[in-house]
Amino acid sequence: MSKNKTKKHHKSPDHIEPEKKDKRRLGKKLYNKELRKMQIELVKLQEWVKKEQLKVVVIFEGRDAAGKGGVIKRIMEPLNPRICRVVALGTPTERQRTQWYFQRYVTELPAGGEMVLFDRSWYNRAGVERVMGFCSDEEYDEFMRSCPEFERMLVRSGIILIKYWFSVSDEEQELRFQARLDDPTKRWKLSPMDLASREKWVEYSRAKDEMFGYTDIKQAPWYVVPADNKRRARLNCINHLLSKIPYKDLTPEPIELPPRIEKDNYVRPPITDQTFVPEIY
């Protein structure tokens, strides 16, 4: 941050990245049981958001390989994508680079009755852009000044804004990077930017602490999710999300399906007129 720009806020010790790996474990059976219960509650929350025309934004930020995608996947599994959707924007186009920085994110904000999960967000400027030199000092300073006001404006407009930071130790991050290298279905997750970030662990830590100092505001505080253990992180995050939005159970009563009415005058076309997928298995 440039000198004499904006006064820093006090940083809580909770913002410090873990130095040692958290080796606590959670059994798969208990995890699946708790996840099932929470996913049922997520559906109830979804129906409440729809009925009350709420506008919900949930931001997921954190270290590379910290598990943001995993928790987003578990949240989305039982939900209607017409009500809850994921936004994961790519590199801005040349035209977007000339726009107001927040402009392309504003177009993704929810209407009434919608939830939007940001898999990374406008905080790219305070993280990767700052560390990798993709923005100028002036652009960075302006972001730090305007971001808190932007978020206060969102909250005043009626948007429920919840921000999560997934924190992972360097030891665990290294293990996950290695696992991605060994798994052909996960190698796409390792971008050149991820590889470069391995050499800038301290720089990313400083950028994160600086970001928290300016943007951990009362109207939209940061919630840190210790994520060395993926199962525990997912359950803790989903449980917290459910606690932040009061909702009522709108689950309809069980219904009985009426008997199917067969029509005698319907004639099926010959089965040979259809093209089938080869039965390999």
PDB file of C-alpha atoms in Angstrom:
ATOM      1  CA  MET A   1       0.000   0.000   0.000  1.00  0.00           C
ATOM      2  CA  SER A   2       1.345   3.428  -0.880  1.00  0.00           C
ATOM      3  CA  LYS A   3       2.241   5.670   1.996  1.00  0.00           C
ATOM      4  CA  ASN A   4      -0.172   8.293   3.323  1.00  0.00           C
ATOM      5  CA  LYS A   5      -3.132   6.819   1.484  1.00  0.00           C
ATOM      6  CA  THR A   6      -5.492   5.271   3.999  1.00  0.00           C
ATOM      7  CA  LYS A   7      -5.168   4.459   7.652  1.00  0.00           C
ATOM      8  CA  LYS A   8      -4.909   0.728   8.311  1.00  0.00           C
ATOM      9  CA  HIS A   9      -7.398  -1.033  10.519  1.00  0.00           C
ATOM     10  CA  HIS A  10      -6.280  -3.210  13.404  1.00  0.00           C
ATOM     11  CA  LYS A  11      -5.573  -6.796  12.353  1.00  0.00           C
ATOM     12  CA  SER A  12      -6.785  -9.649  14.527  1.00  0.00           C
ATOM     13  CA  PRO A  13      -4.422 -12.575  15.241  1.00  0.00           C
ATOM     14  CA  ASP A  14      -7.085 -14.807  13.626  1.00  0.00           C
ATOM     15  CA  HIS A  15      -5.952 -13.481  10.249  1.00  0.00           C
ATOM     16  CA  ILE A  16      -2.530 -15.116  10.484  1.00  0.00           C
ATOM     17  CA  GLU A  17      -2.023 -18.137   8.206  1.00  0.00           C
ATOM     18  CA  PRO A  18      -1.340 -21.431  10.021  1.00  0.00           C
ATOM     19  CA  GLU A  19       2.321 -22.340  10.182  1.00  0.00           C
ATOM     20  CA  LYS A  20       1.762 -26.014  10.972  1.00  0.00           C
ATOM     21  CA  LYS A  21      -0.607 -28.493   9.405  1.00  0.00           C
ATOM     22  CA  ASP A  22      -3.803 -29.301  11.314  1.00  0.00           C
ATOM     23  CA  LYS A  23      -3.775 -33.105  11.453  1.00  0.00           C
ATOM     24  CA  ARG A  24      -7.179 -33.631  13.046  1.00  0.00           C
ATOM     25  CA  ARG A  25      -9.420 -36.017  11.133  1.00  0.00           C
ATOM     26  CA  LEU A  26     -13.145 -36.600  10.633  1.00  0.00           C
ATOM     27  CA  GLY A  27     -14.520 -40.039   9.786  1.00  0.00           C
ATOM     28  CA  LYS A  28     -16.211 -40.503   6.422  1.00  0.00           C
ATOM     29  CA  LYS A  29     -19.387 -41.991   7.925  1.00  0.00           C
ATOM     30  CA  LEU A  30     -19.939 -39.040  10.271  1.00  0.00           C
ATOM     31  CA  TYR A  31     -19.017 -36.604   7.515  1.00  0.00           C
ATOM     32  CA  ASN A  32     -21.569 -38.059   5.077  1.00  0.00           C
ATOM     33  CA  LYS A  33     -24.263 -38.125   7.763  1.00  0.00           C
ATOM     34  CA  GLU A  34     -23.725 -34.477   8.701  1.00  0.00           C
ATOM     35  CA  LEU A  35     -23.392 -33.359   5.092  1.00  0.00           C
ATOM     36  CA  ARG A  36     -26.717 -35.024   4.238  1.00  0.00           C
ATOM     37  CA  LYS A  37     -28.460 -33.161   7.072  1.00  0.00           C
ATOM     38  CA  MET A  38     -26.951 -29.849   6.011  1.00  0.00           C
ATOM     39  CA  GLN A  39     -27.858 -30.331   2.355  1.00  0.00           C
ATOM     40  CA  ILE A  40     -31.490 -30.826   3.388  1.00  0.00           C
ATOM     41  CA  GLU A  41     -31.253 -27.530   5.283  1.00  0.00           C
ATOM     42  CA  LEU A  42     -29.710 -25.860   2.220  1.00  0.00           C
ATOM     43  CA  VAL A  43     -32.807 -26.806   0.217  1.00  0.00           C
ATOM     44  CA  LYS A  44     -34.984 -25.248   2.916  1.00  0.00           C
ATOM     45  CA  LEU A  45     -32.850 -22.115   2.760  1.00  0.00           C
ATOM     46  CA  GLN A  46     -33.162 -22.060  -1.024  1.00  0.00           C
ATOM     47  CA  GLU A  47     -36.961 -22.143  -0.838  1.00  0.00           C
ATOM     48  CA  TRP A  48     -36.952 -19.366   1.747  1.00  0.00           C
ATOM     49  CA  VAL A  49     -34.698 -17.210  -0.434  1.00  0.00           C
ATOM     50  CA  LYS A  50     -37.107 -17.746  -3.320  1.00  0.00           C
ATOM     51  CA  LYS A  51     -40.262 -16.998  -1.311  1.00  0.00           C
ATOM     52  CA  GLU A  52     -38.877 -13.924   0.428  1.00  0.00           C
ATOM     53  CA  GLN A  53     -37.094 -12.657  -2.708  1.00  0.00           C
ATOM     54  CA  LEU A  54     -33.809 -12.419  -0.838  1.00  0.00           C
ATOM     55  CA  LYS A  55     -30.596 -11.458  -2.620  1.00  0.00           C
ATOM     56  CA  VAL A  56     -27.627 -13.455  -1.333  1.00  0.00           C
ATOM     57  CA  VAL A  57     -23.958 -13.166  -2.312  1.00  0.00           C
ATOM     58  CA  VAL A  58     -21.390 -15.568  -0.864  1.00  0.00           C
ATOM     59  CA  ILE A  59     -17.711 -14.948  -1.639  1.00  0.00           C
ATOM     60  CA  PHE A  60     -15.160 -17.763  -1.468  1.00  0.00           C
ATOM     61  CA  GLU A  61     -11.534 -16.672  -1.365  1.00  0.00           C
ATOM     62  CA  GLY A  62      -8.345 -18.230  -0.058  1.00  0.00           C
ATOM     63  CA  ARG A  63      -5.100 -19.949  -0.895  1.00  0.00           C
ATOM     64  CA  ASP A  64      -4.751 -22.011  -4.053  1.00  0.00           C
ATOM     65  CA  ALA A  65      -5.852 -25.603  -3.354  1.00  0.00           C
ATOM     66  CA  ALA A  66      -7.493 -24.536  -0.080  1.00  0.00           C
ATOM     67  CA  GLY A  67     -10.760 -26.325  -0.927  1.00  0.00           C
ATOM     68  CA  LYS A  68     -13.046 -23.517  -2.098  1.00  0.00           C
ATOM     69  CA  GLY A  69     -14.285 -25.526  -5.064  1.00  0.00           C
ATOM     70  CA  GLY A  70     -15.030 -28.544  -2.892  1.00  0.00           C
ATOM     71  CA  VAL A  71     -17.356 -26.693  -0.539  1.00  0.00           C
ATOM     72  CA  ILE A  72     -19.051 -24.870  -3.432  1.00  0.00           C
ATOM     73  CA  LYS A  73     -19.691 -28.245  -5.095  1.00  0.00           C
ATOM     74  CA  ARG A  74     -21.293 -29.655  -1.919  1.00  0.00           C
ATOM     75  CA  ILE A  75     -23.479 -26.564  -1.514  1.00  0.00           C
ATOM     76  CA  MET A  76     -24.664 -26.743  -5.120  1.00  0.00           C
ATOM     77  CA  GLU A  77     -25.346 -30.507  -5.218  1.00  0.00           C
ATOM     78  CA  PRO A  78     -28.931 -30.386  -3.854  1.00  0.00           C
ATOM     79  CA  LEU A  79     -29.868 -26.909  -5.104  1.00  0.00           C
ATOM     80  CA  ASN A  80     -31.766 -25.596  -8.109  1.00  0.00           C
ATOM     81  CA  PRO A  81     -29.255 -23.871 -10.449  1.00  0.00           C
ATOM     82  CA  ARG A  82     -31.992 -21.437 -11.467  1.00  0.00           C
ATOM     83  CA  ILE A  83     -32.010 -20.103  -7.899  1.00  0.00           C
ATOM     84  CA  CYS A  84     -28.405 -20.674  -6.799  1.00  0.00           C
ATOM     85  CA  ARG A  85     -25.575 -20.281  -9.305  1.00  0.00           C
ATOM     86  CA  VAL A  86     -21.791 -20.173  -9.266  1.00  0.00           C
ATOM     87  CA  VAL A  87     -19.806 -17.298 -10.758  1.00  0.00           C
ATOM     88  CA  ALA A  88     -16.157 -18.002 -11.608  1.00  0.00           C
ATOM     89  CA  LEU A  89     -14.968 -15.258 -13.929  1.00  0.00           C
ATOM     90  CA  GLY A  90     -11.909 -15.722 -16.089  1.00  0.00           C
ATOM     91  CA  THR A  91      -9.243 -13.239 -17.119  1.00  0.00           C
ATOM     92  CA  PRO A  92     -10.813  -9.881 -18.047  1.00  0.00           C
ATOM     93  CA  THR A  93     -10.963  -8.954 -21.714  1.00  0.00           C
ATOM     94  CA  GLU A  94      -9.222  -5.888 -23.113  1.00  0.00           C
ATOM     95  CA  ARG A  95     -12.537  -4.042 -23.024  1.00  0.00           C
ATOM     96  CA  GLN A  96     -13.215  -5.060 -19.425  1.00  0.00           C
ATOM     97  CA  ARG A  97      -9.782  -3.802 -18.382  1.00  0.00           C
ATOM     98  CA  THR A  98     -10.896  -0.293 -19.380  1.00  0.00           C
ATOM     99  CA  GLN A  99     -14.112  -0.503 -17.325  1.00  0.00           C
ATOM    100  CA  TRP A 100     -14.701   0.442 -13.718  1.00  0.00           C
ATOM    101  CA  TYR A 101     -13.022  -2.396 -11.841  1.00  0.00           C
ATOM    102  CA  PHE A 102     -16.204  -3.691 -10.177  1.00  0.00           C
ATOM    103  CA  GLN A 103     -18.300  -3.446 -13.338  1.00  0.00           C
ATOM    104  CA  ARG A 104     -18.064  -7.022 -14.556  1.00  0.00           C
ATOM    105  CA  TYR A 105     -18.883  -8.317 -11.078  1.00  0.00           C
ATOM    106  CA  VAL A 106     -21.923  -6.063 -10.716  1.00  0.00           C
ATOM    107  CA  THR A 107     -23.554  -7.702 -13.732  1.00  0.00           C
ATOM    108  CA  GLU A 108     -23.382 -11.058 -11.880  1.00  0.00           C
ATOM    109  CA  LEU A 109     -25.128  -9.862  -8.705  1.00  0.00           C
ATOM    110  CA  PRO A 110     -28.405 -11.596  -7.797  1.00  0.00           C
ATOM    111  CA  ALA A 111     -31.931 -10.439  -8.427  1.00  0.00           C
ATOM    112  CA  GLY A 112     -34.636 -11.081  -5.835  1.00  0.00           C
ATOM    113  CA  GLY A 113     -34.942 -14.771  -5.012  1.00  0.00           C
ATOM    114  CA  GLU A 114     -31.395 -15.670  -6.053  1.00  0.00           C
ATOM    115  CA  MET A 115     -28.138 -16.798  -4.440  1.00  0.00           C
ATOM    116  CA  VAL A 116     -24.776 -16.242  -6.133  1.00  0.00           C
ATOM    117  CA  LEU A 117     -21.618 -18.048  -5.047  1.00  0.00           C
ATOM    118  CA  PHE A 118     -18.453 -16.267  -6.196  1.00  0.00           C
ATOM    119  CA  ASP A 119     -15.581 -18.704  -6.721  1.00  0.00           C
ATOM    120  CA  ARG A 120     -13.068 -15.886  -6.354  1.00  0.00           C
ATOM    121  CA  SER A 121     -14.317 -12.358  -6.755  1.00  0.00           C
ATOM    122  CA  TRP A 122     -13.307  -8.707  -6.921  1.00  0.00           C
ATOM    123  CA  TYR A 123     -10.673  -9.574  -4.322  1.00  0.00           C
ATOM    124  CA  ASN A 124      -8.440 -10.776  -7.163  1.00  0.00           C
ATOM    125  CA  ARG A 125      -7.090  -7.239  -7.162  1.00  0.00           C
ATOM    126  CA  ALA A 126      -5.978  -7.467  -3.534  1.00  0.00           C
ATOM    127  CA  GLY A 127      -4.450 -10.912  -4.029  1.00  0.00           C
ATOM    128  CA  VAL A 128      -3.079 -12.284  -7.262  1.00  0.00           C
ATOM    129  CA  GLU A 129      -3.058  -8.945  -9.116  1.00  0.00           C
ATOM    130  CA  ARG A 130      -1.169  -7.254  -6.299  1.00  0.00           C
ATOM    131  CA  VAL A 131       1.362 -10.054  -5.757  1.00  0.00           C
ATOM    132  CA  MET A 132       1.980 -10.804  -9.423  1.00  0.00           C
ATOM    133  CA  GLY A 133       2.160  -7.143 -10.455  1.00  0.00           C
ATOM    134  CA  PHE A 134      -0.937  -7.173 -12.683  1.00  0.00           C
ATOM    135  CA  CYS A 135      -2.167  -3.857 -11.307  1.00  0.00           C
ATOM    136  CA  SER A 136      -0.446  -0.583 -10.515  1.00  0.00           C
ATOM    137  CA  ASP A 137       0.030   0.835  -7.030  1.00  0.00           C
ATOM    138  CA  GLU A 138      -2.580   3.470  -7.872  1.00  0.00           C
ATOM    139  CA  GLU A 139      -5.127   0.828  -8.934  1.00  0.00           C
ATOM    140  CA  TYR A 140      -4.436  -1.186  -5.805  1.00  0.00           C
ATOM    141  CA  ASP A 141      -4.777   1.854  -3.526  1.00  0.00           C
ATOM    142  CA  GLU A 142      -8.039   2.813  -5.194  1.00  0.00           C
ATOM    143  CA  PHE A 143      -9.389  -0.697  -4.702  1.00  0.00           C
ATOM    144  CA  MET A 144      -8.575  -0.625  -1.003  1.00  0.00           C
ATOM    145  CA  ARG A 145     -10.341   2.720  -0.653  1.00  0.00           C
ATOM    146  CA  SER A 146     -13.406   1.849  -2.703  1.00  0.00           C
ATOM    147  CA  CYS A 147     -13.982  -1.828  -1.836  1.00  0.00           C
ATOM    148  CA  PRO A 148     -15.351  -1.231   1.699  1.00  0.00           C
ATOM    149  CA  GLU A 149     -17.674   1.479   0.361  1.00  0.00           C
ATOM    150  CA  PHE A 150     -18.755  -0.749  -2.516  1.00  0.00           C
ATOM    151  CA  GLU A 151     -19.650  -3.542  -0.103  1.00  0.00           C
ATOM    152  CA  ARG A 152     -21.455  -1.199   2.273  1.00  0.00           C
ATOM    153  CA  MET A 153     -23.481  -0.015  -0.716  1.00  0.00           C
ATOM    154  CA  LEU A 154     -24.382  -3.618  -1.595  1.00  0.00           C
ATOM    155  CA  VAL A 155     -25.526  -4.275   1.961  1.00  0.00           C
ATOM    156  CA  ARG A 156     -27.570  -1.066   2.070  1.00  0.00           C
ATOM    157  CA  SER A 157     -29.282  -2.122  -1.153  1.00  0.00           C
ATOM    158  CA  GLY A 158     -30.567  -5.252   0.570  1.00  0.00           C
ATOM    159  CA  ILE A 159     -27.955  -7.793  -0.506  1.00  0.00           C
ATOM    160  CA  ILE A 160     -26.887 -10.332   2.106  1.00  0.00           C
ATOM    161  CA  LEU A 161     -23.094 -10.424   1.675  1.00  0.00           C
ATOM    162  CA  ILE A 162     -21.073 -13.229   3.294  1.00  0.00           C
ATOM    163  CA  LYS A 163     -17.298 -13.557   2.786  1.00  0.00           C
ATOM    164  CA  TYR A 164     -15.210 -16.672   3.465  1.00  0.00           C
ATOM    165  CA  TRP A 165     -11.433 -17.023   3.460  1.00  0.00           C
ATOM    166  CA  PHE A 166     -10.144 -20.602   3.270  1.00  0.00           C
ATOM    167  CA  SER A 167      -6.891 -20.856   5.167  1.00  0.00           C
ATOM    168  CA  VAL A 168      -4.476 -23.726   4.558  1.00  0.00           C
ATOM    169  CA  SER A 169      -0.959 -24.410   5.797  1.00  0.00           C
ATOM    170  CA  ASP A 170       1.935 -24.443   3.368  1.00  0.00           C
ATOM    171  CA  GLU A 171       2.544 -28.133   4.148  1.00  0.00           C
ATOM    172  CA  GLU A 172      -1.016 -29.125   3.229  1.00  0.00           C
ATOM    173  CA  GLN A 173      -1.047 -26.921   0.127  1.00  0.00           C
ATOM    174  CA  GLU A 174       2.110 -28.640  -1.105  1.00  0.00           C
ATOM    175  CA  LEU A 175       0.521 -32.072  -0.602  1.00  0.00           C
ATOM    176  CA  ARG A 176      -2.535 -31.022  -2.603  1.00  0.00           C
ATOM    177  CA  PHE A 177      -0.419 -29.626  -5.417  1.00  0.00           C
ATOM    178  CA  GLN A 178       1.445 -32.922  -5.616  1.00  0.00           C
ATOM    179  CA  ALA A 179      -1.843 -34.856  -5.643  1.00  0.00           C
ATOM    180  CA  ARG A 180      -3.025 -32.766  -8.577  1.00  0.00           C
ATOM    181  CA  LEU A 181       0.134 -33.566 -10.497  1.00  0.00           C
ATOM    182  CA  ASP A 182      -0.477 -37.289  -9.940  1.00  0.00           C
ATOM    183  CA  ASP A 183      -4.167 -37.208 -10.964  1.00  0.00           C
ATOM    184  CA  PRO A 184      -4.870 -36.582 -14.696  1.00  0.00           C
ATOM    185  CA  THR A 185      -8.413 -35.430 -13.863  1.00  0.00           C
ATOM    186  CA  LYS A 186      -7.089 -32.676 -11.588  1.00  0.00           C
ATOM    187  CA  ARG A 187      -4.089 -31.352 -13.475  1.00  0.00           C
ATOM    188  CA  TRP A 188      -6.217 -28.654 -15.090  1.00  0.00           C
ATOM    189  CA  LYS A 189      -6.508 -27.115 -11.612  1.00  0.00           C
ATOM    190  CA  LEU A 190      -2.789 -26.303 -11.654  1.00  0.00           C
ATOM    191  CA  SER A 191      -2.426 -23.124 -13.673  1.00  0.00           C
ATOM    192  CA  PRO A 192       0.860 -21.300 -14.306  1.00  0.00           C
ATOM    193  CA  MET A 193      -0.374 -18.789 -11.715  1.00  0.00           C
ATOM    194  CA  ASP A 194      -0.713 -21.549  -9.122  1.00  0.00           C
ATOM    195  CA  LEU A 195       2.844 -22.694  -9.760  1.00  0.00           C
ATOM    196  CA  ALA A 196       4.140 -19.143  -9.471  1.00  0.00           C
ATOM    197  CA  SER A 197       2.295 -18.695  -6.184  1.00  0.00           C
ATOM    198  CA  ARG A 198       4.394 -21.474  -4.607  1.00  0.00           C
ATOM    199  CA  GLU A 199       7.375 -19.134  -4.768  1.00  0.00           C
ATOM    200  CA  LYS A 200       5.444 -16.221  -3.254  1.00  0.00           C
ATOM    201  CA  TRP A 201       3.928 -17.731  -0.123  1.00  0.00           C
ATOM    202  CA  VAL A 202       5.069 -14.888   2.123  1.00  0.00           C
ATOM    203  CA  GLU A 203       3.987 -12.218  -0.382  1.00  0.00           C
ATOM    204  CA  TYR A 204       0.498 -13.743  -0.540  1.00  0.00           C
ATOM    205  CA  SER A 205       0.347 -13.857   3.256  1.00  0.00           C
ATOM    206  CA  ARG A 206       1.222 -10.177   3.483  1.00  0.00           C
ATOM    207  CA  ALA A 207      -1.301  -9.285   0.787  1.00  0.00           C
ATOM    208  CA  LYS A 208      -3.998 -11.222   2.606  1.00  0.00           C
ATOM    209  CA  ASP A 209      -3.227  -9.528   5.927  1.00  0.00           C
ATOM    210  CA  GLU A 210      -3.289  -6.126   4.240  1.00  0.00           C
ATOM    211  CA  MET A 211      -6.586  -6.951   2.542  1.00  0.00           C
ATOM    212  CA  PHE A 212      -8.162  -8.013   5.825  1.00  0.00           C
ATOM    213  CA  GLY A 213      -6.958  -4.822   7.449  1.00  0.00           C
ATOM    214  CA  TYR A 214      -8.981  -2.712   5.049  1.00  0.00           C
ATOM    215  CA  THR A 215     -11.955  -4.886   4.111  1.00  0.00           C
ATOM    216  CA  ASP A 216     -12.840  -6.762   7.314  1.00  0.00           C
ATOM    217  CA  ILE A 217     -15.695  -4.345   7.954  1.00  0.00           C
ATOM    218  CA  LYS A 218     -18.626  -4.573  10.349  1.00  0.00           C
ATOM    219  CA  GLN A 219     -21.210  -4.645   7.550  1.00  0.00           C
ATOM    220  CA  ALA A 220     -19.393  -7.468   5.707  1.00  0.00           C
ATOM    221  CA  PRO A 221     -16.788  -9.176   7.894  1.00  0.00           C
ATOM    222  CA  TRP A 222     -14.425 -11.915   6.775  1.00  0.00           C
ATOM    223  CA  TYR A 223     -15.003 -15.402   8.153  1.00  0.00           C
ATOM    224  CA  VAL A 224     -11.896 -17.600   8.180  1.00  0.00           C
ATOM    225  CA  VAL A 225     -12.342 -21.313   7.459  1.00  0.00           C
ATOM    226  CA  PRO A 226      -9.404 -23.474   8.625  1.00  0.00           C
ATOM    227  CA  ALA A 227      -9.169 -25.877   5.691  1.00  0.00           C
ATOM    228  CA  ASP A 228      -6.314 -28.315   6.270  1.00  0.00           C
ATOM    229  CA  ASN A 229      -9.001 -30.975   6.678  1.00  0.00           C
ATOM    230  CA  LYS A 230     -11.407 -30.795   3.753  1.00  0.00           C
ATOM    231  CA  ARG A 231     -14.299 -32.604   5.399  1.00  0.00           C
ATOM    232  CA  ARG A 232     -14.246 -30.475   8.516  1.00  0.00           C
ATOM    233  CA  ALA A 233     -13.881 -27.298   6.459  1.00  0.00           C
ATOM    234  CA  ARG A 234     -16.895 -28.148   4.303  1.00  0.00           C
ATOM    235  CA  LEU A 235     -19.157 -28.937   7.233  1.00  0.00           C
ATOM    236  CA  ASN A 236     -18.035 -25.919   9.260  1.00  0.00           C
ATOM    237  CA  CYS A 237     -18.515 -23.550   6.338  1.00  0.00           C
ATOM    238  CA  ILE A 238     -21.954 -24.857   5.336  1.00  0.00           C
ATOM    239  CA  ASN A 239     -23.111 -24.881   8.952  1.00  0.00           C
ATOM    240  CA  HIS A 240     -21.995 -21.268   9.349  1.00  0.00           C
ATOM    241  CA  LEU A 241     -23.672 -20.222   6.093  1.00  0.00           C
ATOM    242  CA  LEU A 242     -26.961 -21.710   7.272  1.00  0.00           C
ATOM    243  CA  SER A 243     -26.640 -19.802  10.547  1.00  0.00           C
ATOM    244  CA  LYS A 244     -26.150 -16.433   8.832  1.00  0.00           C
ATOM    245  CA  ILE A 245     -29.502 -16.364   7.002  1.00  0.00           C
ATOM    246  CA  PRO A 246     -32.585 -16.948   9.178  1.00  0.00           C
ATOM    247  CA  TYR A 247     -35.087 -19.119   7.301  1.00  0.00           C
ATOM    248  CA  LYS A 248     -38.233 -21.151   7.848  1.00  0.00           C
ATOM    249  CA  ASP A 249     -39.007 -24.679   6.715  1.00  0.00           C
ATOM    250  CA  LEU A 250     -41.254 -24.470   3.670  1.00  0.00           C
ATOM    251  CA  THR A 251     -40.957 -28.152   2.773  1.00  0.00           C
ATOM    252  CA  PRO A 252     -44.315 -29.239   1.252  1.00  0.00           C
ATOM    253  CA  GLU A 253     -46.204 -32.181   2.739  1.00  0.00           C
ATOM    254  CA  PRO A 254     -45.633 -35.559   1.068  1.00  0.00           C
ATOM    255  CA  ILE A 255     -47.938 -36.116  -1.889  1.00  0.00           C
ATOM    256  CA  GLU A 256     -49.331 -39.272  -3.425  1.00  0.00           C
ATOM    257  CA  LEU A 257     -48.810 -39.720  -7.133  1.00  0.00           C
ATOM    258  CA  PRO A 258     -52.027 -40.385  -9.064  1.00  0.00           C
ATOM    259  CA  PRO A 259     -52.193 -43.586 -11.135  1.00  0.00           C
ATOM    260  CA  ARG A 260     -50.945 -43.312 -14.677  1.00  0.00           C
ATOM    261  CA  ILE A 261     -53.725 -43.373 -17.267  1.00  0.00           C
ATOM    262  CA  GLU A 262     -52.987 -45.624 -20.215  1.00  0.00           C
ATOM    263  CA  LYS A 263     -54.393 -44.587 -23.580  1.00  0.00           C
ATOM    264  CA  ASP A 264     -55.417 -47.561 -25.715  1.00  0.00           C
ATOM    265  CA  ASN A 265     -55.085 -45.657 -28.984  1.00  0.00           C
ATOM    266  CA  TYR A 266     -51.379 -44.867 -28.543  1.00  0.00           C
ATOM    267  CA  VAL A 267     -49.049 -46.898 -30.763  1.00  0.00           C
ATOM    268  CA  ARG A 268     -45.323 -46.780 -30.117  1.00  0.00           C
ATOM    269  CA  PRO A 269     -43.072 -46.352 -33.159  1.00  0.00           C
ATOM    270  CA  PRO A 270     -40.866 -49.319 -34.109  1.00  0.00           C
ATOM    271  CA  ILE A 271     -37.860 -49.634 -31.844  1.00  0.00           C
ATOM    272  CA  THR A 272     -35.652 -49.878 -34.926  1.00  0.00           C
ATOM    273  CA  ASP A 273     -36.476 -46.233 -35.745  1.00  0.00           C
ATOM    274  CA  GLN A 274     -34.486 -45.085 -32.704  1.00  0.00           C
ATOM    275  CA  THR A 275     -30.758 -44.692 -32.264  1.00  0.00           C
ATOM    276  CA  PHE A 276     -29.375 -46.032 -29.001  1.00  0.00           C
ATOM    277  CA  VAL A 277     -26.160 -45.491 -27.109  1.00  0.00           C
ATOM    278  CA  PRO A 278     -23.949 -48.590 -27.470  1.00  0.00           C
ATOM    279  CA  GLU A 279     -24.218 -50.822 -24.385  1.00  0.00           C
ATOM    280  CA  ILE A 280     -20.547 -51.227 -23.625  1.00  0.00           C
ATOM    281  CA  TYR A 281     -21.140 -52.030 -19.943  1.00  0.00           C
TER     282      TYR A 281
END
